[in-house]
mmCIF file of C-alpha atoms and ligand atoms in Angstrom:
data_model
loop_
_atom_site.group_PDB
_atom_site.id
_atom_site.type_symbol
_atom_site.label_atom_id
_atom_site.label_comp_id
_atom_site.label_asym_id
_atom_site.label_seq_id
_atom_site.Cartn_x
_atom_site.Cartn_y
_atom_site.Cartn_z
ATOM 1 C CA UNK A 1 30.244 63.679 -48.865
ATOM 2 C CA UNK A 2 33.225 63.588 -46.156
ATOM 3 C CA UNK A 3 35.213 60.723 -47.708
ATOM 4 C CA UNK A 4 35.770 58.030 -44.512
ATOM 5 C CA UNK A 5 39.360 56.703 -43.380
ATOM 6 C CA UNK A 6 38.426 53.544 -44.233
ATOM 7 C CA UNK A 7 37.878 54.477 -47.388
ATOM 8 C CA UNK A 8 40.946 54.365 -50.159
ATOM 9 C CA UNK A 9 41.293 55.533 -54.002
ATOM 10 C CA UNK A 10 42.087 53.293 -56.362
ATOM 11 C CA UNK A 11 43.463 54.905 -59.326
ATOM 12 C CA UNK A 12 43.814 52.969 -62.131
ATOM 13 C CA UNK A 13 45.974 52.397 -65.293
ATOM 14 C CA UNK A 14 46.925 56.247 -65.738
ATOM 15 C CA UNK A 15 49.776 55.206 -67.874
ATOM 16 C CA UNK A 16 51.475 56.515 -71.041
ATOM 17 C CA UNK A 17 50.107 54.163 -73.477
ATOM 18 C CA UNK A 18 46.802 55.005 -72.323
ATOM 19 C CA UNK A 19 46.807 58.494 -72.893
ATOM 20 C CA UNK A 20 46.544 59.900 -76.878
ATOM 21 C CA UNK A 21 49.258 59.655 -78.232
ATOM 22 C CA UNK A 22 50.027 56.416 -76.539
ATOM 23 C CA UNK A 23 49.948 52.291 -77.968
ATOM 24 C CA UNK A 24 46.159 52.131 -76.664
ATOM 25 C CA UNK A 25 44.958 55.530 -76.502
ATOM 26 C CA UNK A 26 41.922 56.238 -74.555
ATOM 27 C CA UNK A 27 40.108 59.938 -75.556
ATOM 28 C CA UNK A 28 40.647 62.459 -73.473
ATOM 29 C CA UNK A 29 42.386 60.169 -71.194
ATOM 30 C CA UNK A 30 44.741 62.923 -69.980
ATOM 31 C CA UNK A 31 42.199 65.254 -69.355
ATOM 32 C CA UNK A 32 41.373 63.517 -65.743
ATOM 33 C CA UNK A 33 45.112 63.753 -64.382
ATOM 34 C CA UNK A 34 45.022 67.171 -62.370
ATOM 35 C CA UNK A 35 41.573 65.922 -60.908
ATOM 36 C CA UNK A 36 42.986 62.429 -60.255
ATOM 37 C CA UNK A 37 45.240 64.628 -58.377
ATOM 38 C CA UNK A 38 43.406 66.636 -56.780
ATOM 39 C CA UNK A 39 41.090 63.544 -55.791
ATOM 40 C CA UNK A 40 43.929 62.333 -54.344
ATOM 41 C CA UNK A 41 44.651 64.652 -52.042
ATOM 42 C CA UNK A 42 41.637 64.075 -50.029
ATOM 43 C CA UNK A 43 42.595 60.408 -49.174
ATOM 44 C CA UNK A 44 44.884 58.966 -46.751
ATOM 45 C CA UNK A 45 44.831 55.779 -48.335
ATOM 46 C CA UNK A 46 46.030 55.835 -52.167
ATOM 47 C CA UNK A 47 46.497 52.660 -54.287
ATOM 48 C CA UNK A 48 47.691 52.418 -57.919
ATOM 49 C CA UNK A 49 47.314 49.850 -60.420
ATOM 50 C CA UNK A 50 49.690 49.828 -63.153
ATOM 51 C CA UNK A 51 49.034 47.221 -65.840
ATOM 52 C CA UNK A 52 52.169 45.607 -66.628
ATOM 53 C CA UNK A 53 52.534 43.368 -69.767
ATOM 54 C CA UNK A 54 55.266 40.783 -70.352
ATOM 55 C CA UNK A 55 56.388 41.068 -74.281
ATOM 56 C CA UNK A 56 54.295 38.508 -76.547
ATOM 57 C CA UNK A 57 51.401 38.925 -73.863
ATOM 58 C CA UNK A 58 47.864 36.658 -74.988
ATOM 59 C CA UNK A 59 46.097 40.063 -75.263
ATOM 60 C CA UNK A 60 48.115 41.551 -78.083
ATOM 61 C CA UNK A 61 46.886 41.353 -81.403
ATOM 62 C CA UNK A 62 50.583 40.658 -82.316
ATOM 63 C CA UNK A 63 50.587 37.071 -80.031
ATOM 64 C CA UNK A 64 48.335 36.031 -82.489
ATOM 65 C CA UNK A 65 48.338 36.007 -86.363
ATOM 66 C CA UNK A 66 45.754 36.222 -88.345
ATOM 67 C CA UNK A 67 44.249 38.741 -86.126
ATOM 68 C CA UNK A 68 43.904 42.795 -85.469
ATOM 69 C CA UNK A 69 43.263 44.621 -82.424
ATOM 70 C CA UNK A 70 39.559 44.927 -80.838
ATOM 71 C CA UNK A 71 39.109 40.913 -82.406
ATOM 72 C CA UNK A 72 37.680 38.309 -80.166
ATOM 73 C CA UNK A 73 39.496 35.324 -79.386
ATOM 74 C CA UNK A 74 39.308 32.128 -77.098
ATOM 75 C CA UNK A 75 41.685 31.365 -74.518
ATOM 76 C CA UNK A 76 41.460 28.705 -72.191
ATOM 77 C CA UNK A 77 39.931 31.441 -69.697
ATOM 78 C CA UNK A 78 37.122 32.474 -72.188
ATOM 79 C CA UNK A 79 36.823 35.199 -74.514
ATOM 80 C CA UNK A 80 39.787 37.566 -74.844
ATOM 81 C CA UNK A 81 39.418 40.778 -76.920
ATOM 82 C CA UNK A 82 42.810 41.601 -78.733
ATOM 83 C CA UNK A 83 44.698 45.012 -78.433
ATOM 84 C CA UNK A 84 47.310 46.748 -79.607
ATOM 85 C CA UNK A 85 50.593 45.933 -78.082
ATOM 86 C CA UNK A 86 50.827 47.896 -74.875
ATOM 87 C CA UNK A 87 52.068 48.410 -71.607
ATOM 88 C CA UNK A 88 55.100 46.313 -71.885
ATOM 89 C CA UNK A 89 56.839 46.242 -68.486
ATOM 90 C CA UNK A 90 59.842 48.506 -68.338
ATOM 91 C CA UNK A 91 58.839 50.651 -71.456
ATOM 92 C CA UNK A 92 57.819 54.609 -71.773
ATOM 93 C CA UNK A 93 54.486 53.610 -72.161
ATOM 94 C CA UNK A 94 53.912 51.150 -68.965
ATOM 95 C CA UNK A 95 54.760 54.479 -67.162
ATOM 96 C CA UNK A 96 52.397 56.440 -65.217
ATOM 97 C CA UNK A 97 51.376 59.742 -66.923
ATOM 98 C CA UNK A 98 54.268 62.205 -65.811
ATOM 99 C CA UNK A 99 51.487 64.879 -64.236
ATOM 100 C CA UNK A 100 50.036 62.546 -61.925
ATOM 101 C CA UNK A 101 51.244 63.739 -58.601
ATOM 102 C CA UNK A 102 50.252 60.861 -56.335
ATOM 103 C CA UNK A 103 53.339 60.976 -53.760
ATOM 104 C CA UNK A 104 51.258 59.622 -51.377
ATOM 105 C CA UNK A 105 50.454 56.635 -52.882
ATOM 106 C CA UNK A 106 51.312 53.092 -50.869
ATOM 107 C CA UNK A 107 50.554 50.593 -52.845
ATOM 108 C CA UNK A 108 51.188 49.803 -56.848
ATOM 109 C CA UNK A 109 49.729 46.658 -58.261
ATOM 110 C CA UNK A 110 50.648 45.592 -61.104
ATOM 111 C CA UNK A 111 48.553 43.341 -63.078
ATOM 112 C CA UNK A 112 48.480 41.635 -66.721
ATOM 113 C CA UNK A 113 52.240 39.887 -65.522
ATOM 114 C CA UNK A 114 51.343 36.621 -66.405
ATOM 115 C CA UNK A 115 51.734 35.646 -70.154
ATOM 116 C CA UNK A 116 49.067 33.626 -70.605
ATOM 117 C CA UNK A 117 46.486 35.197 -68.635
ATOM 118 C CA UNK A 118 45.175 39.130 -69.087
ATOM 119 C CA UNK A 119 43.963 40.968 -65.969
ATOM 120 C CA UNK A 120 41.505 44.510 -66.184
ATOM 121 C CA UNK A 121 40.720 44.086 -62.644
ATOM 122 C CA UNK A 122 43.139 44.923 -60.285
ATOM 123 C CA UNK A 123 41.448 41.920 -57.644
ATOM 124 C CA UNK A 124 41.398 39.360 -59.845
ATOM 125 C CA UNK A 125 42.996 38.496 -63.111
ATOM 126 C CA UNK A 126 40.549 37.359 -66.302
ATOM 127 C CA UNK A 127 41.119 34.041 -65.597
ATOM 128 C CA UNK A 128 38.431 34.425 -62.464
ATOM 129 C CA UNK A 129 40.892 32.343 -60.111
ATOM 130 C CA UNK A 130 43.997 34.406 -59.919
ATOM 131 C CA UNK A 131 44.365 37.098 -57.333
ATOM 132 C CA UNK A 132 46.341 39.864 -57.072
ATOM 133 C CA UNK A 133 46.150 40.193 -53.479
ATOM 134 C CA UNK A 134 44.425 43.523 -52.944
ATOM 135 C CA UNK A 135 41.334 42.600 -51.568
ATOM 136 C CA UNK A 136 43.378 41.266 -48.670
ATOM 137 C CA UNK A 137 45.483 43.976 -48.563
ATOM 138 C CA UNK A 138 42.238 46.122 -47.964
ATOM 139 C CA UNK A 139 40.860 44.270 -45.528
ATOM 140 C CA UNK A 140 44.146 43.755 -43.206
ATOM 141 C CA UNK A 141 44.036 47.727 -43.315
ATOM 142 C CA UNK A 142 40.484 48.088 -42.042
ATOM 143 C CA UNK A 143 39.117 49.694 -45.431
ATOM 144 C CA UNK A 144 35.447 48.734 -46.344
ATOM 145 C CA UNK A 145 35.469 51.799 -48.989
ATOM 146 C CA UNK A 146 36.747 51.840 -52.555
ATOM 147 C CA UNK A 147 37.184 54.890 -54.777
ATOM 148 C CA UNK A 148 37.704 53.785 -58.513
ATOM 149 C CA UNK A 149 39.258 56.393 -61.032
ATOM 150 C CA UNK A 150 41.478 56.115 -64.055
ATOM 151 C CA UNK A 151 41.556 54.227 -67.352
ATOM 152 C CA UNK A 152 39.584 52.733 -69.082
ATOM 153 C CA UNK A 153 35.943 53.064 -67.571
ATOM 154 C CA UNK A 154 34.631 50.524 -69.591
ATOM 155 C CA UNK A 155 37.323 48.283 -68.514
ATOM 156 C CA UNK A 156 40.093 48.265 -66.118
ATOM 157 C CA UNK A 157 37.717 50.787 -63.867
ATOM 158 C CA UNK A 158 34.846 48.874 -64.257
ATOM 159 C CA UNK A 159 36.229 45.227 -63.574
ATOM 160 C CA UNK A 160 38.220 46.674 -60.551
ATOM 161 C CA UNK A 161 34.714 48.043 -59.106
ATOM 162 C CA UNK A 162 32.654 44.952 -59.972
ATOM 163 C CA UNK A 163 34.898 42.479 -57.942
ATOM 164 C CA UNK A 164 35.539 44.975 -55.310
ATOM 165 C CA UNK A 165 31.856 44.426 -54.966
ATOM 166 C CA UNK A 166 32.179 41.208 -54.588
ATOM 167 C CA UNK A 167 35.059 41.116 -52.592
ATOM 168 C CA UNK A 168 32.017 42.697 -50.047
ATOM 169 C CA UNK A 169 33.614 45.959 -50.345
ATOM 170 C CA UNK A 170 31.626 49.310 -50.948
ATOM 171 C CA UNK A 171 32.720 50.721 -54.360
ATOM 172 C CA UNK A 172 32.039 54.227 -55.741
ATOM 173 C CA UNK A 173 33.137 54.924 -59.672
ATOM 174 C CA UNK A 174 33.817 58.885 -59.716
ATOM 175 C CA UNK A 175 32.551 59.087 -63.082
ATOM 176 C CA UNK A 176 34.156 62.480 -64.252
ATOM 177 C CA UNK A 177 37.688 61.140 -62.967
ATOM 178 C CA UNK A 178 37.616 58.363 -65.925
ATOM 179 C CA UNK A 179 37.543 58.324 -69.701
ATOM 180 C CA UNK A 180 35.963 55.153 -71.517
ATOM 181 C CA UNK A 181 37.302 53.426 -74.921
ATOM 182 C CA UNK A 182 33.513 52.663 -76.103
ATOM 183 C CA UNK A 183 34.417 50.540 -78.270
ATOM 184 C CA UNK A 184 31.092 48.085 -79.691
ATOM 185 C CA UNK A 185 28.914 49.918 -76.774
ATOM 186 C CA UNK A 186 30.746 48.876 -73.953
ATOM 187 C CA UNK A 187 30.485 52.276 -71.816
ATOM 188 C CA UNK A 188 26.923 51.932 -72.022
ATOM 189 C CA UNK A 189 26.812 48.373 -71.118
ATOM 190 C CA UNK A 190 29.253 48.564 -68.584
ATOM 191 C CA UNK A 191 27.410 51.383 -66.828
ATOM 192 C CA UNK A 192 24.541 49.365 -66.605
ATOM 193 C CA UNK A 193 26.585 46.307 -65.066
ATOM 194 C CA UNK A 194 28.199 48.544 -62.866
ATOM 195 C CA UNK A 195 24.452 49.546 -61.308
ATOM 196 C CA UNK A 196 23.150 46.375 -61.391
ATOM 197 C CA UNK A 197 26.398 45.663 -59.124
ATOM 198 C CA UNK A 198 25.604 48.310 -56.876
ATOM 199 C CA UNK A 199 29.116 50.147 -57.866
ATOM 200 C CA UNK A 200 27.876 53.838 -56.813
ATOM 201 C CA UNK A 201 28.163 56.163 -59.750
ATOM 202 C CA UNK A 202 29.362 59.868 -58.717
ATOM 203 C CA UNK A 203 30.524 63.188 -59.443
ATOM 204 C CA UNK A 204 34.024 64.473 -58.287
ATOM 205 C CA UNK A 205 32.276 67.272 -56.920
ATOM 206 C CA UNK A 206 30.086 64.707 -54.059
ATOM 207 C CA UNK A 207 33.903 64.372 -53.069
ATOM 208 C CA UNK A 208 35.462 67.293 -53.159
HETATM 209 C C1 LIG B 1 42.946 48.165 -70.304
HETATM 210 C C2 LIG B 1 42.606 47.095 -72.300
HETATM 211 C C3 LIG B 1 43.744 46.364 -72.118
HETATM 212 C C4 LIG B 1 42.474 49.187 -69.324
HETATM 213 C C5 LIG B 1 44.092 47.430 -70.099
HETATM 214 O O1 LIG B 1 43.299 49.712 -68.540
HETATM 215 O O2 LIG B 1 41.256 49.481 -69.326
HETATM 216 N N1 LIG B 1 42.201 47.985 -71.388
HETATM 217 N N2 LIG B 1 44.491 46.534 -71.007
HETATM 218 ZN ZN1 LIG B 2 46.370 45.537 -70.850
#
């Protein structure tokens, strides 16, 4: 498939605490990095999302007593599930993984800031109202094409395709270039949200 140059790669939440070993470790999570890269390569257009946690953030676990990772709670947005702490802006493990070799990459959007309010999506945060800007962004540069890669597939990825959808952009998941948590069956469900979406589900190889 000869990738467009309206087309850009979003790679998502390739960070330290991501990868085992890490605060929130997603199997084989390293595993995609030199394809990420090599993914890369082939676009003119790379954006990264880096999720980016204040201290004390709603989604950790530790924000709220009582309570473990992977629980449910309300917030005022809706359901929040808890996690370990993680990403917490400035640390080791809010970097990106030190083999991704993205030099090329333009933008960085970082997501999750606000206290109160978590964000998988890079578009919008979980509140539903908050943007983060990139869907302008995109469309001020002409791109009608999104790429998704990165951590976590049944998360960040898949939120980040969904609402690029519905941001009326065309959104491809390169399903090889991402590693899912499946935690509770959510890389099952989420691959079947994802198609009902009409988020296209491919192979690195249609790409490369
Ligand atoms: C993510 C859980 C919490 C992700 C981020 O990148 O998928 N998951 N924060
Ligand atoms: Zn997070």
């Amino acid at each position: 498939m000869p990738i467009s140059p309206r087309s850009a790669l979003l790679v998502i939440d390739v960070q330290n605490d991501f990868i085992p070993g890490g605060r929130l470790p997603v199997p084989e999570g390293d595993l995609i990095v030199p394809l990420v890269n090599r993914l890369g390569a082939r676009f003119k257009q790379v954006i990264a999302a880096q999720d980016w946690h204040p201290a004390g953030h709603a989604s950790f676990a530790s924000s709220h007593p009582g309570h473990g990772p992977y629980d449910v709670v309300h917030l005022p947005y809706g359901e929040q599930t808890l996690w370990p702490d993680h990403c917490v802006q400035g640390s080791p493990g809010a970097e990106f993984h030190p083999g991704l070799d993205l030099p090329h990459t333009q933008l960085i959007i970082r997501k999750g800031c606000n206290p109160d309010i978590d964000s998988y999506s890079a578009f919008l945060e979980a509140d539903r109202a908050t943007v983060t800007g990139l869907a302008g962004y995109l469309k001020e540069r002409g791109i009608d094409t999104v790429y998704v890669v990165g951590l976590a597939l049944d998360f960040c990825v898949m939120f980040t395709a969904l609402d690029a959808r519905a941001a009326g952009f065309n959104a491809f998941v390169v399903m090889d270039a991402c590693r899912a948590i499946d935690h509770n069956g959510s890389l099952a469900a989420a691959v079947e949200r994802m198609q009902v979406a009409g988020v296209g589900l491919i192979q690195s190889n249609d790409l490369l």
